[in-house]
PDB file of N, CA and C in Angstrom:
ATOM      1  N   UNK A1346      20.028  -7.507   0.068  1.00 92.00           N
ATOM      2  CA  UNK A1346      18.673  -7.991  -0.073  1.00 92.00           C
ATOM      3  C   UNK A1346      17.729  -6.800  -0.116  1.00 92.00           C
ATOM      4  N   UNK A1347      16.897  -6.763  -1.124  1.00 96.00           N
ATOM      5  CA  UNK A1347      15.981  -5.639  -1.271  1.00 96.00           C
ATOM      6  C   UNK A1347      14.957  -5.652  -0.152  1.00 96.00           C
ATOM      7  N   UNK A1348      14.644  -4.482   0.368  1.00 97.00           N
ATOM      8  CA  UNK A1348      13.693  -4.366   1.467  1.00 97.00           C
ATOM      9  C   UNK A1348      12.673  -3.277   1.195  1.00 97.00           C
ATOM     10  N   UNK A1349      11.496  -3.484   1.754  1.00 98.00           N
ATOM     11  CA  UNK A1349      10.435  -2.488   1.718  1.00 98.00           C
ATOM     12  C   UNK A1349      10.031  -2.190   3.155  1.00 98.00           C
ATOM     13  N   UNK A1350       9.943  -0.916   3.491  1.00 98.00           N
ATOM     14  CA  UNK A1350       9.608  -0.527   4.860  1.00 98.00           C
ATOM     15  C   UNK A1350       8.437   0.443   4.824  1.00 98.00           C
ATOM     16  N   UNK A1351       7.358   0.047   5.494  1.00 98.00           N
ATOM     17  CA  UNK A1351       6.167   0.893   5.547  1.00 98.00           C
ATOM     18  C   UNK A1351       6.233   1.858   6.732  1.00 98.00           C
ATOM     19  N   UNK A1352       5.539   2.958   6.578  1.00 97.00           N
ATOM     20  CA  UNK A1352       5.409   3.916   7.668  1.00 97.00           C
ATOM     21  C   UNK A1352       4.111   4.686   7.484  1.00 97.00           C
ATOM     22  N   UNK A1353       3.703   5.359   8.541  1.00 96.00           N
ATOM     23  CA  UNK A1353       2.562   6.258   8.436  1.00 96.00           C
ATOM     24  C   UNK A1353       1.237   5.723   8.905  1.00 96.00           C
ATOM     25  N   UNK A1354       1.191   4.498   9.369  1.00 93.00           N
ATOM     26  CA  UNK A1354      -0.079   3.979   9.878  1.00 93.00           C
ATOM     27  C   UNK A1354      -0.467   4.694  11.168  1.00 93.00           C
ATOM     28  N   UNK A1355      -1.670   4.392  11.628  1.00 97.00           N
ATOM     29  CA  UNK A1355      -2.120   4.992  12.871  1.00 97.00           C
ATOM     30  C   UNK A1355      -3.602   4.801  13.061  1.00 97.00           C
ATOM     31  N   UNK A1356      -4.129   5.547  14.010  1.00 98.00           N
ATOM     32  CA  UNK A1356      -5.559   5.462  14.338  1.00 98.00           C
ATOM     33  C   UNK A1356      -6.251   6.760  13.976  1.00 98.00           C
ATOM     34  N   UNK A1357      -7.346   6.636  13.249  1.00 98.00           N
ATOM     35  CA  UNK A1357      -8.139   7.804  12.856  1.00 98.00           C
ATOM     36  C   UNK A1357      -9.608   7.484  13.071  1.00 98.00           C
ATOM     37  N   UNK A1358     -10.439   8.494  12.892  1.00 98.00           N
ATOM     38  CA  UNK A1358     -11.871   8.297  12.998  1.00 98.00           C
ATOM     39  C   UNK A1358     -12.497   8.219  11.603  1.00 98.00           C
ATOM     40  N   UNK A1359     -13.690   7.696  11.572  1.00 98.00           N
ATOM     41  CA  UNK A1359     -14.406   7.567  10.308  1.00 98.00           C
ATOM     42  C   UNK A1359     -14.477   8.903   9.577  1.00 98.00           C
ATOM     43  N   UNK A1360     -14.159   8.843   8.287  1.00 98.00           N
ATOM     44  CA  UNK A1360     -14.213  10.037   7.455  1.00 98.00           C
ATOM     45  C   UNK A1360     -12.899  10.787   7.349  1.00 98.00           C
ATOM     46  N   UNK A1361     -11.951  10.449   8.193  1.00 98.00           N
ATOM     47  CA  UNK A1361     -10.666  11.136   8.166  1.00 98.00           C
ATOM     48  C   UNK A1361      -9.742  10.550   7.090  1.00 98.00           C
ATOM     49  N   UNK A1362      -8.599  11.174   6.946  1.00 98.00           N
ATOM     50  CA  UNK A1362      -7.627  10.753   5.926  1.00 98.00           C
ATOM     51  C   UNK A1362      -6.326  10.320   6.588  1.00 98.00           C
ATOM     52  N   UNK A1363      -5.570   9.524   5.840  1.00 98.00           N
ATOM     53  CA  UNK A1363      -4.286   9.035   6.339  1.00 98.00           C
ATOM     54  C   UNK A1363      -3.425   8.672   5.138  1.00 98.00           C
ATOM     55  N   UNK A1364      -2.137   8.852   5.274  1.00 98.00           N
ATOM     56  CA  UNK A1364      -1.215   8.452   4.220  1.00 98.00           C
ATOM     57  C   UNK A1364      -0.236   7.440   4.780  1.00 98.00           C
ATOM     58  N   UNK A1365      -0.036   6.357   4.058  1.00 98.00           N
ATOM     59  CA  UNK A1365       1.003   5.399   4.389  1.00 98.00           C
ATOM     60  C   UNK A1365       2.033   5.410   3.263  1.00 98.00           C
ATOM     61  N   UNK A1366       3.280   5.221   3.655  1.00 98.00           N
ATOM     62  CA  UNK A1366       4.374   5.275   2.692  1.00 98.00           C
ATOM     63  C   UNK A1366       5.196   4.003   2.740  1.00 98.00           C
ATOM     64  N   UNK A1367       5.798   3.700   1.614  1.00 98.00           N
ATOM     65  CA  UNK A1367       6.656   2.526   1.500  1.00 98.00           C
ATOM     66  C   UNK A1367       7.988   2.985   0.935  1.00 98.00           C
ATOM     67  N   UNK A1368       9.051   2.740   1.688  1.00 98.00           N
ATOM     68  CA  UNK A1368      10.392   3.106   1.243  1.00 98.00           C
ATOM     69  C   UNK A1368      11.127   1.849   0.795  1.00 98.00           C
ATOM     70  N   UNK A1369      11.674   1.903  -0.405  1.00 98.00           N
ATOM     71  CA  UNK A1369      12.407   0.761  -0.951  1.00 98.00           C
ATOM     72  C   UNK A1369      13.906   0.964  -0.786  1.00 98.00           C
ATOM     73  N   UNK A1370      14.617  -0.132  -0.551  1.00 97.00           N
ATOM     74  CA  UNK A1370      16.068  -0.051  -0.397  1.00 97.00           C
ATOM     75  C   UNK A1370      16.766   0.028  -1.753  1.00 97.00           C
ATOM     76  N   UNK A1371      16.019  -0.253  -2.817  1.00 94.00           N
ATOM     77  CA  UNK A1371      16.529  -0.140  -4.172  1.00 94.00           C
ATOM     78  C   UNK A1371      15.673   0.856  -4.941  1.00 94.00           C
ATOM     79  N   UNK A1372      16.142   1.260  -6.088  1.00 95.00           N
ATOM     80  CA  UNK A1372      15.331   2.140  -6.930  1.00 95.00           C
ATOM     81  C   UNK A1372      13.991   1.473  -7.230  1.00 95.00           C
ATOM     82  N   UNK A1373      12.906   2.218  -7.057  1.00 95.00           N
ATOM     83  CA  UNK A1373      11.593   1.627  -7.337  1.00 95.00           C
ATOM     84  C   UNK A1373      11.435   1.327  -8.828  1.00 95.00           C
ATOM     85  N   UNK A1374      12.287   1.895  -9.657  1.00 94.00           N
ATOM     86  CA  UNK A1374      12.244   1.598 -11.088  1.00 94.00           C
ATOM     87  C   UNK A1374      12.769   0.189 -11.368  1.00 94.00           C
ATOM     88  N   UNK A1375      13.386  -0.420 -10.344  1.00 94.00           N
ATOM     89  CA  UNK A1375      13.843  -1.803 -10.461  1.00 94.00           C
ATOM     90  C   UNK A1375      12.700  -2.794 -10.273  1.00 94.00           C
ATOM     91  N   UNK A1376      11.596  -2.295  -9.775  1.00 96.00           N
ATOM     92  CA  UNK A1376      10.419  -3.131  -9.554  1.00 96.00           C
ATOM     93  C   UNK A1376       9.502  -3.012 -10.773  1.00 96.00           C
ATOM     94  N   UNK A1377       9.037  -4.136 -11.264  1.00 95.00           N
ATOM     95  CA  UNK A1377       8.113  -4.089 -12.397  1.00 95.00           C
ATOM     96  C   UNK A1377       6.732  -3.614 -11.944  1.00 95.00           C
ATOM     97  N   UNK A1378       6.426  -3.830 -10.681  1.00 97.00           N
ATOM     98  CA  UNK A1378       5.135  -3.436 -10.143  1.00 97.00           C
ATOM     99  C   UNK A1378       5.299  -3.208  -8.648  1.00 97.00           C
ATOM    100  N   UNK A1379       4.605  -2.208  -8.134  1.00 98.00           N
ATOM    101  CA  UNK A1379       4.564  -2.023  -6.690  1.00 98.00           C
ATOM    102  C   UNK A1379       3.123  -1.778  -6.286  1.00 98.00           C
ATOM    103  N   UNK A1380       2.837  -2.082  -5.036  1.00 98.00           N
ATOM    104  CA  UNK A1380       1.461  -1.887  -4.624  1.00 98.00           C
ATOM    105  C   UNK A1380       1.267  -2.060  -3.136  1.00 98.00           C
ATOM    106  N   UNK A1381       0.022  -1.984  -2.764  1.00 98.00           N
ATOM    107  CA  UNK A1381      -0.383  -2.117  -1.372  1.00 98.00           C
ATOM    108  C   UNK A1381      -1.462  -3.191  -1.262  1.00 98.00           C
ATOM    109  N   UNK A1382      -1.330  -3.970  -0.205  1.00 98.00           N
ATOM    110  CA  UNK A1382      -2.334  -4.961   0.167  1.00 98.00           C
ATOM    111  C   UNK A1382      -2.737  -4.682   1.613  1.00 98.00           C
ATOM    112  N   UNK A1383      -3.854  -5.239   2.008  1.00 98.00           N
ATOM    113  CA  UNK A1383      -4.252  -5.108   3.408  1.00 98.00           C
ATOM    114  C   UNK A1383      -4.835  -6.414   3.909  1.00 98.00           C
ATOM    115  N   UNK A1384      -4.666  -6.597   5.203  1.00 98.00           N
ATOM    116  CA  UNK A1384      -5.154  -7.819   5.824  1.00 98.00           C
ATOM    117  C   UNK A1384      -5.784  -7.471   7.168  1.00 98.00           C
ATOM    118  N   UNK A1385      -7.081  -7.684   7.246  1.00 98.00           N
ATOM    119  CA  UNK A1385      -7.780  -7.475   8.510  1.00 98.00           C
ATOM    120  C   UNK A1385      -7.616  -8.727   9.365  1.00 98.00           C
ATOM    121  N   UNK A1386      -7.806  -8.571  10.644  1.00 96.00           N
ATOM    122  CA  UNK A1386      -7.643  -9.689  11.578  1.00 96.00           C
ATOM    123  C   UNK A1386      -8.551 -10.852  11.182  1.00 96.00           C
ATOM    124  N   UNK A1387      -7.962 -12.022  11.044  1.00 96.00           N
ATOM    125  CA  UNK A1387      -8.733 -13.213  10.722  1.00 96.00           C
ATOM    126  C   UNK A1387      -9.138 -13.352   9.269  1.00 96.00           C
ATOM    127  N   UNK A1388      -8.663 -12.450   8.426  1.00 97.00           N
ATOM    128  CA  UNK A1388      -9.039 -12.508   7.022  1.00 97.00           C
ATOM    129  C   UNK A1388      -7.806 -12.674   6.135  1.00 97.00           C
ATOM    130  N   UNK A1389      -8.051 -12.927   4.858  1.00 98.00           N
ATOM    131  CA  UNK A1389      -6.939 -13.051   3.933  1.00 98.00           C
ATOM    132  C   UNK A1389      -6.469 -11.679   3.493  1.00 98.00           C
ATOM    133  N   UNK A1390      -5.335 -11.672   2.823  1.00 98.00           N
ATOM    134  CA  UNK A1390      -4.764 -10.422   2.347  1.00 98.00           C
ATOM    135  C   UNK A1390      -5.414 -10.034   1.015  1.00 98.00           C
ATOM    136  N   UNK A1391      -5.808  -8.775   0.903  1.00 97.00           N
ATOM    137  CA  UNK A1391      -6.465  -8.283  -0.300  1.00 97.00           C
ATOM    138  C   UNK A1391      -5.668  -7.156  -0.945  1.00 97.00           C
ATOM    139  N   UNK A1392      -5.751  -7.100  -2.259  1.00 98.00           N
ATOM    140  CA  UNK A1392      -5.108  -6.035  -3.019  1.00 98.00           C
ATOM    141  C   UNK A1392      -5.841  -4.713  -2.782  1.00 98.00           C
ATOM    142  N   UNK A1393      -5.058  -3.658  -2.600  1.00 98.00           N
ATOM    143  CA  UNK A1393      -5.624  -2.323  -2.405  1.00 98.00           C
ATOM    144  C   UNK A1393      -5.316  -1.416  -3.595  1.00 98.00           C
ATOM    145  N   UNK A1394      -4.091  -1.477  -4.072  1.00 98.00           N
ATOM    146  CA  UNK A1394      -3.711  -0.604  -5.186  1.00 98.00           C
ATOM    147  C   UNK A1394      -2.384  -1.059  -5.759  1.00 98.00           C
ATOM    148  N   UNK A1395      -2.216  -0.852  -7.048  1.00 98.00           N
ATOM    149  CA  UNK A1395      -0.926  -1.134  -7.687  1.00 98.00           C
ATOM    150  C   UNK A1395      -0.546   0.001  -8.618  1.00 98.00           C
ATOM    151  N   UNK A1396       0.760   0.101  -8.849  1.00 98.00           N
ATOM    152  CA  UNK A1396       1.288   1.072  -9.809  1.00 98.00           C
ATOM    153  C   UNK A1396       2.482   0.421 -10.478  1.00 98.00           C
ATOM    154  N   UNK A1397       2.570   0.540 -11.794  1.00 95.00           N
ATOM    155  CA  UNK A1397       3.703  -0.076 -12.475  1.00 95.00           C
ATOM    156  C   UNK A1397       4.728   0.981 -12.868  1.00 95.00           C
ATOM    157  N   UNK A1398       5.786   0.538 -13.564  1.00 91.00           N
ATOM    158  CA  UNK A1398       6.881   1.446 -13.913  1.00 91.00           C
ATOM    159  C   UNK A1398       6.418   2.601 -14.792  1.00 91.00           C
ATOM    160  N   UNK A1399       5.422   2.320 -15.595  1.00 92.00           N
ATOM    161  CA  UNK A1399       4.927   3.354 -16.509  1.00 92.00           C
ATOM    162  C   UNK A1399       3.974   4.312 -15.816  1.00 92.00           C
ATOM    163  N   UNK A1400       3.665   4.003 -14.563  1.00 93.00           N
ATOM    164  CA  UNK A1400       2.748   4.863 -13.820  1.00 93.00           C
ATOM    165  C   UNK A1400       1.291   4.461 -13.926  1.00 93.00           C
ATOM    166  N   UNK A1401       1.026   3.346 -14.587  1.00 97.00           N
ATOM    167  CA  UNK A1401      -0.356   2.871 -14.682  1.00 97.00           C
ATOM    168  C   UNK A1401      -0.811   2.360 -13.320  1.00 97.00           C
ATOM    169  N   UNK A1402      -2.026   2.711 -12.970  1.00 98.00           N
ATOM    170  CA  UNK A1402      -2.530   2.396 -11.641  1.00 98.00           C
ATOM    171  C   UNK A1402      -3.780   1.520 -11.711  1.00 98.00           C
ATOM    172  N   UNK A1403      -3.920   0.734 -10.674  1.00 98.00           N
ATOM    173  CA  UNK A1403      -5.146  -0.056 -10.524  1.00 98.00           C
ATOM    174  C   UNK A1403      -5.603   0.006  -9.079  1.00 98.00           C
ATOM    175  N   UNK A1404      -6.882   0.261  -8.890  1.00 98.00           N
ATOM    176  CA  UNK A1404      -7.489   0.209  -7.564  1.00 98.00           C
ATOM    177  C   UNK A1404      -8.831  -0.504  -7.694  1.00 98.00           C
ATOM    178  N   UNK A1405      -9.123  -1.425  -6.810  1.00 97.00           N
ATOM    179  CA  UNK A1405     -10.425  -2.104  -6.870  1.00 97.00           C
ATOM    180  C   UNK A1405     -11.555  -1.153  -6.503  1.00 97.00           C
ATOM    181  N   UNK A1406     -12.757  -1.536  -6.857  1.00 96.00           N
ATOM    182  CA  UNK A1406     -13.913  -0.678  -6.612  1.00 96.00           C
ATOM    183  C   UNK A1406     -14.092  -0.340  -5.130  1.00 96.00           C
ATOM    184  N   UNK A1407     -13.651  -1.241  -4.255  1.00 94.00           N
ATOM    185  CA  UNK A1407     -13.844  -1.022  -2.824  1.00 94.00           C
ATOM    186  C   UNK A1407     -13.133   0.225  -2.307  1.00 94.00           C
ATOM    187  N   UNK A1408     -12.099   0.664  -3.001  1.00 97.00           N
ATOM    188  CA  UNK A1408     -11.350   1.838  -2.540  1.00 97.00           C
ATOM    189  C   UNK A1408     -11.262   2.932  -3.599  1.00 97.00           C
ATOM    190  N   UNK A1409     -11.696   2.627  -4.809  1.00 96.00           N
ATOM    191  CA  UNK A1409     -11.600   3.616  -5.888  1.00 96.00           C
ATOM    192  C   UNK A1409     -12.394   4.859  -5.518  1.00 96.00           C
ATOM    193  N   UNK A1410     -11.793   6.011  -5.761  1.00 96.00           N
ATOM    194  CA  UNK A1410     -12.446   7.276  -5.407  1.00 96.00           C
ATOM    195  C   UNK A1410     -12.113   7.742  -4.007  1.00 96.00           C
ATOM    196  N   UNK A1411     -11.569   6.842  -3.187  1.00 98.00           N
ATOM    197  CA  UNK A1411     -11.183   7.208  -1.817  1.00 98.00           C
ATOM    198  C   UNK A1411      -9.671   7.107  -1.610  1.00 98.00           C
ATOM    199  N   UNK A1412      -9.055   6.140  -2.273  1.00 98.00           N
ATOM    200  CA  UNK A1412      -7.619   5.916  -2.123  1.00 98.00           C
ATOM    201  C   UNK A1412      -6.895   6.325  -3.401  1.00 98.00           C
ATOM    202  N   UNK A1413      -5.677   6.783  -3.243  1.00 98.00           N
ATOM    203  CA  UNK A1413      -4.828   7.144  -4.375  1.00 98.00           C
ATOM    204  C   UNK A1413      -3.437   6.582  -4.146  1.00 98.00           C
ATOM    205  N   UNK A1414      -2.871   5.981  -5.177  1.00 98.00           N
ATOM    206  CA  UNK A1414      -1.496   5.479  -5.083  1.00 98.00           C
ATOM    207  C   UNK A1414      -0.605   6.349  -5.946  1.00 98.00           C
ATOM    208  N   UNK A1415       0.592   6.601  -5.443  1.00 98.00           N
ATOM    209  CA  UNK A1415       1.551   7.393  -6.205  1.00 98.00           C
ATOM    210  C   UNK A1415       2.953   6.896  -5.898  1.00 98.00           C
ATOM    211  N   UNK A1416       3.874   7.231  -6.763  1.00 97.00           N
ATOM    212  CA  UNK A1416       5.260   6.841  -6.546  1.00 97.00           C
ATOM    213  C   UNK A1416       6.170   8.038  -6.769  1.00 97.00           C
ATOM    214  N   UNK A1417       7.301   7.996  -6.110  1.00 96.00           N
ATOM    215  CA  UNK A1417       8.300   9.058  -6.232  1.00 96.00           C
ATOM    216  C   UNK A1417       9.644   8.374  -6.437  1.00 96.00           C
ATOM    217  N   UNK A1418      10.106   8.345  -7.680  1.00 95.00           N
ATOM    218  CA  UNK A1418      11.348   7.631  -7.968  1.00 95.00           C
ATOM    219  C   UNK A1418      12.568   8.349  -7.396  1.00 95.00           C
ATOM    220  N   UNK A1419      12.451   9.641  -7.123  1.00 96.00           N
ATOM    221  CA  UNK A1419      13.593  10.368  -6.538  1.00 96.00           C
ATOM    222  C   UNK A1419      13.788  10.002  -5.069  1.00 96.00           C
ATOM    223  N   UNK A1420      12.692   9.598  -4.426  1.00 96.00           N
ATOM    224  CA  UNK A1420      12.742   9.193  -3.019  1.00 96.00           C
ATOM    225  C   UNK A1420      12.656   7.690  -2.850  1.00 96.00           C
ATOM    226  N   UNK A1421      12.387   6.982  -3.957  1.00 97.00           N
ATOM    227  CA  UNK A1421      12.184   5.533  -3.909  1.00 97.00           C
ATOM    228  C   UNK A1421      11.063   5.167  -2.941  1.00 97.00           C
ATOM    229  N   UNK A1422       9.978   5.884  -3.071  1.00 98.00           N
ATOM    230  CA  UNK A1422       8.824   5.627  -2.214  1.00 98.00           C
ATOM    231  C   UNK A1422       7.558   5.424  -3.043  1.00 98.00           C
ATOM    232  N   UNK A1423       6.660   4.678  -2.452  1.00 98.00           N
ATOM    233  CA  UNK A1423       5.325   4.510  -2.999  1.00 98.00           C
ATOM    234  C   UNK A1423       4.345   4.861  -1.886  1.00 98.00           C
ATOM    235  N   UNK A1424       3.442   5.764  -2.174  1.00 98.00           N
ATOM    236  CA  UNK A1424       2.530   6.268  -1.152  1.00 98.00           C
ATOM    237  C   UNK A1424       1.093   5.865  -1.447  1.00 98.00           C
ATOM    238  N   UNK A1425       0.363   5.688  -0.376  1.00 98.00           N
ATOM    239  CA  UNK A1425      -1.066   5.413  -0.484  1.00 98.00           C
ATOM    240  C   UNK A1425      -1.797   6.466   0.332  1.00 98.00           C
ATOM    241  N   UNK A1426      -2.521   7.314  -0.375  1.00 98.00           N
ATOM    242  CA  UNK A1426      -3.314   8.340   0.275  1.00 98.00           C
ATOM    243  C   UNK A1426      -4.721   7.796   0.453  1.00 98.00           C
ATOM    244  N   UNK A1427      -5.192   7.786   1.683  1.00 98.00           N
ATOM    245  CA  UNK A1427      -6.512   7.231   1.982  1.00 98.00           C
ATOM    246  C   UNK A1427      -7.406   8.332   2.550  1.00 98.00           C
ATOM    247  N   UNK A1428      -8.560   8.474   1.968  1.00 98.00           N
ATOM    248  CA  UNK A1428      -9.508   9.478   2.454  1.00 98.00           C
ATOM    249  C   UNK A1428     -10.858   8.815   2.705  1.00 98.00           C
ATOM    250  N   UNK A1429     -11.718   9.534   3.372  1.00 98.00           N
ATOM    251  CA  UNK A1429     -13.065   9.042   3.693  1.00 98.00           C
ATOM    252  C   UNK A1429     -12.982   7.629   4.291  1.00 98.00           C
ATOM    253  N   UNK A1430     -12.090   7.486   5.220  1.00 98.00           N
ATOM    254  CA  UNK A1430     -11.845   6.163   5.781  1.00 98.00           C
ATOM    255  C   UNK A1430     -13.059   5.647   6.549  1.00 98.00           C
ATOM    256  N   UNK A1431     -13.217   4.326   6.486  1.00 97.00           N
ATOM    257  CA  UNK A1431     -14.332   3.635   7.116  1.00 97.00           C
ATOM    258  C   UNK A1431     -13.777   2.594   8.093  1.00 97.00           C
ATOM    259  N   UNK A1432     -14.566   2.195   9.055  1.00 97.00           N
ATOM    260  CA  UNK A1432     -14.084   1.154   9.977  1.00 97.00           C
ATOM    261  C   UNK A1432     -13.649  -0.123   9.254  1.00 97.00           C
ATOM    262  N   UNK A1433     -14.287  -0.435   8.133  1.00 97.00           N
ATOM    263  CA  UNK A1433     -13.919  -1.641   7.393  1.00 97.00           C
ATOM    264  C   UNK A1433     -12.579  -1.520   6.674  1.00 97.00           C
ATOM    265  N   UNK A1434     -11.978  -0.322   6.693  1.00 97.00           N
ATOM    266  CA  UNK A1434     -10.629  -0.154   6.150  1.00 97.00           C
ATOM    267  C   UNK A1434      -9.568  -0.548   7.178  1.00 97.00           C
ATOM    268  N   UNK A1435      -9.993  -0.835   8.391  1.00 98.00           N
ATOM    269  CA  UNK A1435      -9.054  -1.233   9.431  1.00 98.00           C
ATOM    270  C   UNK A1435      -8.346  -2.524   9.040  1.00 98.00           C
ATOM    271  N   UNK A1436      -7.019  -2.477   9.052  1.00 98.00           N
ATOM    272  CA  UNK A1436      -6.227  -3.634   8.646  1.00 98.00           C
ATOM    273  C   UNK A1436      -4.750  -3.304   8.808  1.00 98.00           C
ATOM    274  N   UNK A1437      -3.928  -4.325   8.632  1.00 98.00           N
ATOM    275  CA  UNK A1437      -2.500  -4.090   8.469  1.00 98.00           C
ATOM    276  C   UNK A1437      -2.272  -3.900   6.970  1.00 98.00           C
ATOM    277  N   UNK A1438      -1.610  -2.821   6.632  1.00 98.00           N
ATOM    278  CA  UNK A1438      -1.346  -2.493   5.234  1.00 98.00           C
ATOM    279  C   UNK A1438       0.089  -2.872   4.895  1.00 98.00           C
ATOM    280  N   UNK A1439       0.219  -3.674   3.855  1.00 98.00           N
ATOM    281  CA  UNK A1439       1.520  -4.187   3.442  1.00 98.00           C
ATOM    282  C   UNK A1439       1.921  -3.608   2.088  1.00 98.00           C
ATOM    283  N   UNK A1440       3.178  -3.217   1.998  1.00 98.00           N
ATOM    284  CA  UNK A1440       3.742  -2.810   0.723  1.00 98.00           C
ATOM    285  C   UNK A1440       4.266  -4.052   0.012  1.00 98.00           C
ATOM    286  N   UNK A1441       4.094  -4.079  -1.282  1.00 98.00           N
ATOM    287  CA  UNK A1441       4.536  -5.211  -2.080  1.00 98.00           C
ATOM    288  C   UNK A1441       5.189  -4.710  -3.348  1.00 98.00           C
ATOM    289  N   UNK A1442       6.223  -5.414  -3.767  1.00 98.00           N
ATOM    290  CA  UNK A1442       6.863  -5.084  -5.032  1.00 98.00           C
ATOM    291  C   UNK A1442       7.313  -6.350  -5.739  1.00 98.00           C
ATOM    292  N   UNK A1443       7.333  -6.310  -7.051  1.00 97.00           N
ATOM    293  CA  UNK A1443       7.838  -7.421  -7.841  1.00 97.00           C
ATOM    294  C   UNK A1443       9.240  -7.045  -8.317  1.00 97.00           C
ATOM    295  N   UNK A1444      10.231  -7.766  -7.780  1.00 96.00           N
ATOM    296  CA  UNK A1444      11.646  -7.450  -8.027  1.00 96.00           C
ATOM    297  C   UNK A1444      12.302  -8.669  -8.652  1.00 96.00           C
ATOM    298  N   UNK A1445      12.773  -8.505  -9.866  1.00 94.00           N
ATOM    299  CA  UNK A1445      13.359  -9.641 -10.598  1.00 94.00           C
ATOM    300  C   UNK A1445      12.398 -10.826 -10.627  1.00 94.00           C
ATOM    301  N   UNK A1446      11.136 -10.515 -10.817  1.00 95.00           N
ATOM    302  CA  UNK A1446      10.132 -11.558 -10.945  1.00 95.00           C
ATOM    303  C   UNK A1446       9.667 -12.168  -9.646  1.00 95.00           C
ATOM    304  N   UNK A1447      10.190 -11.691  -8.531  1.00 96.00           N
ATOM    305  CA  UNK A1447       9.821 -12.262  -7.235  1.00 96.00           C
ATOM    306  C   UNK A1447       9.120 -11.219  -6.380  1.00 96.00           C
ATOM    307  N   UNK A1448       8.137 -11.641  -5.594  1.00 97.00           N
ATOM    308  CA  UNK A1448       7.454 -10.682  -4.714  1.00 97.00           C
ATOM    309  C   UNK A1448       8.294 -10.367  -3.489  1.00 97.00           C
ATOM    310  N   UNK A1449       8.286  -9.116  -3.136  1.00 98.00           N
ATOM    311  CA  UNK A1449       8.946  -8.643  -1.923  1.00 98.00           C
ATOM    312  C   UNK A1449       7.883  -7.977  -1.071  1.00 98.00           C
ATOM    313  N   UNK A1450       7.903  -8.255   0.223  1.00 98.00           N
ATOM    314  CA  UNK A1450       6.900  -7.719   1.133  1.00 98.00           C
ATOM    315  C   UNK A1450       7.549  -6.920   2.253  1.00 98.00           C
ATOM    316  N   UNK A1451       6.860  -5.873   2.637  1.00 98.00           N
ATOM    317  CA  UNK A1451       7.240  -5.175   3.845  1.00 98.00           C
ATOM    318  C   UNK A1451       6.606  -5.864   5.037  1.00 98.00           C
ATOM    319  N   UNK A1452       6.876  -5.349   6.228  1.00 98.00           N
ATOM    320  CA  UNK A1452       6.346  -5.965   7.445  1.00 98.00           C
ATOM    321  C   UNK A1452       4.955  -5.472   7.800  1.00 98.00           C
ATOM    322  N   UNK A1453       4.538  -4.397   7.168  1.00 98.00           N
ATOM    323  CA  UNK A1453       3.183  -3.918   7.388  1.00 98.00           C
ATOM    324  C   UNK A1453       3.098  -2.771   8.375  1.00 98.00           C
ATOM    325  N   UNK A1454       2.025  -2.015   8.243  1.00 98.00           N
ATOM    326  CA  UNK A1454       1.739  -0.932   9.175  1.00 98.00           C
ATOM    327  C   UNK A1454       0.243  -0.957   9.478  1.00 98.00           C
ATOM    328  N   UNK A1455      -0.082  -0.793  10.745  1.00 98.00           N
ATOM    329  CA  UNK A1455      -1.473  -0.908  11.181  1.00 98.00           C
ATOM    330  C   UNK A1455      -2.241   0.392  10.913  1.00 98.00           C
ATOM    331  N   UNK A1456      -3.410   0.240  10.336  1.00 98.00           N
ATOM    332  CA  UNK A1456      -4.345   1.353  10.169  1.00 98.00           C
ATOM    333  C   UNK A1456      -5.635   0.966  10.881  1.00 98.00           C
ATOM    334  N   UNK A1457      -6.054   1.806  11.805  1.00 98.00           N
ATOM    335  CA  UNK A1457      -7.273   1.541  12.572  1.00 98.00           C
ATOM    336  C   UNK A1457      -8.227   2.716  12.403  1.00 98.00           C
ATOM    337  N   UNK A1458      -9.439   2.414  11.990  1.00 98.00           N
ATOM    338  CA  UNK A1458     -10.449   3.455  11.803  1.00 98.00           C
ATOM    339  C   UNK A1458     -11.590   3.181  12.773  1.00 98.00           C
ATOM    340  N   UNK A1459     -11.816   4.129  13.652  1.00 97.00           N
ATOM    341  CA  UNK A1459     -12.869   3.963  14.651  1.00 97.00           C
ATOM    342  C   UNK A1459     -14.137   4.686  14.212  1.00 97.00           C
ATOM    343  N   UNK A1460     -15.247   4.140  14.652  1.00 92.00           N
ATOM    344  CA  UNK A1460     -16.539   4.726  14.252  1.00 92.00           C
ATOM    345  C   UNK A1460     -16.985   5.791  15.239  1.00 92.00           C
TER     346      UNK A1460
END
């Protein structure tokens, strides 16, 4: 069963940077799309960034210019580099991938930004 495992969350202060990583149990080239979502306490899950097999990326305006998504097929990882973090970025960050047409989710990693 394909698995995604996140790592790298933690607590930082406003304006600092943090990187979260997602390790896949299968080649990330097997996924048609991979990305990151986040869910703050009491809220729904929102898209943060996606990257497809061709390397095309999408980030919503809320994080564009501050967050960067990248993938490393040699390590089977997808990374999210976050800079200029704000308290409103506090959430559990989930890795997501589309594998054989089905979504696969990691368990999430907590990111907390204090003011």
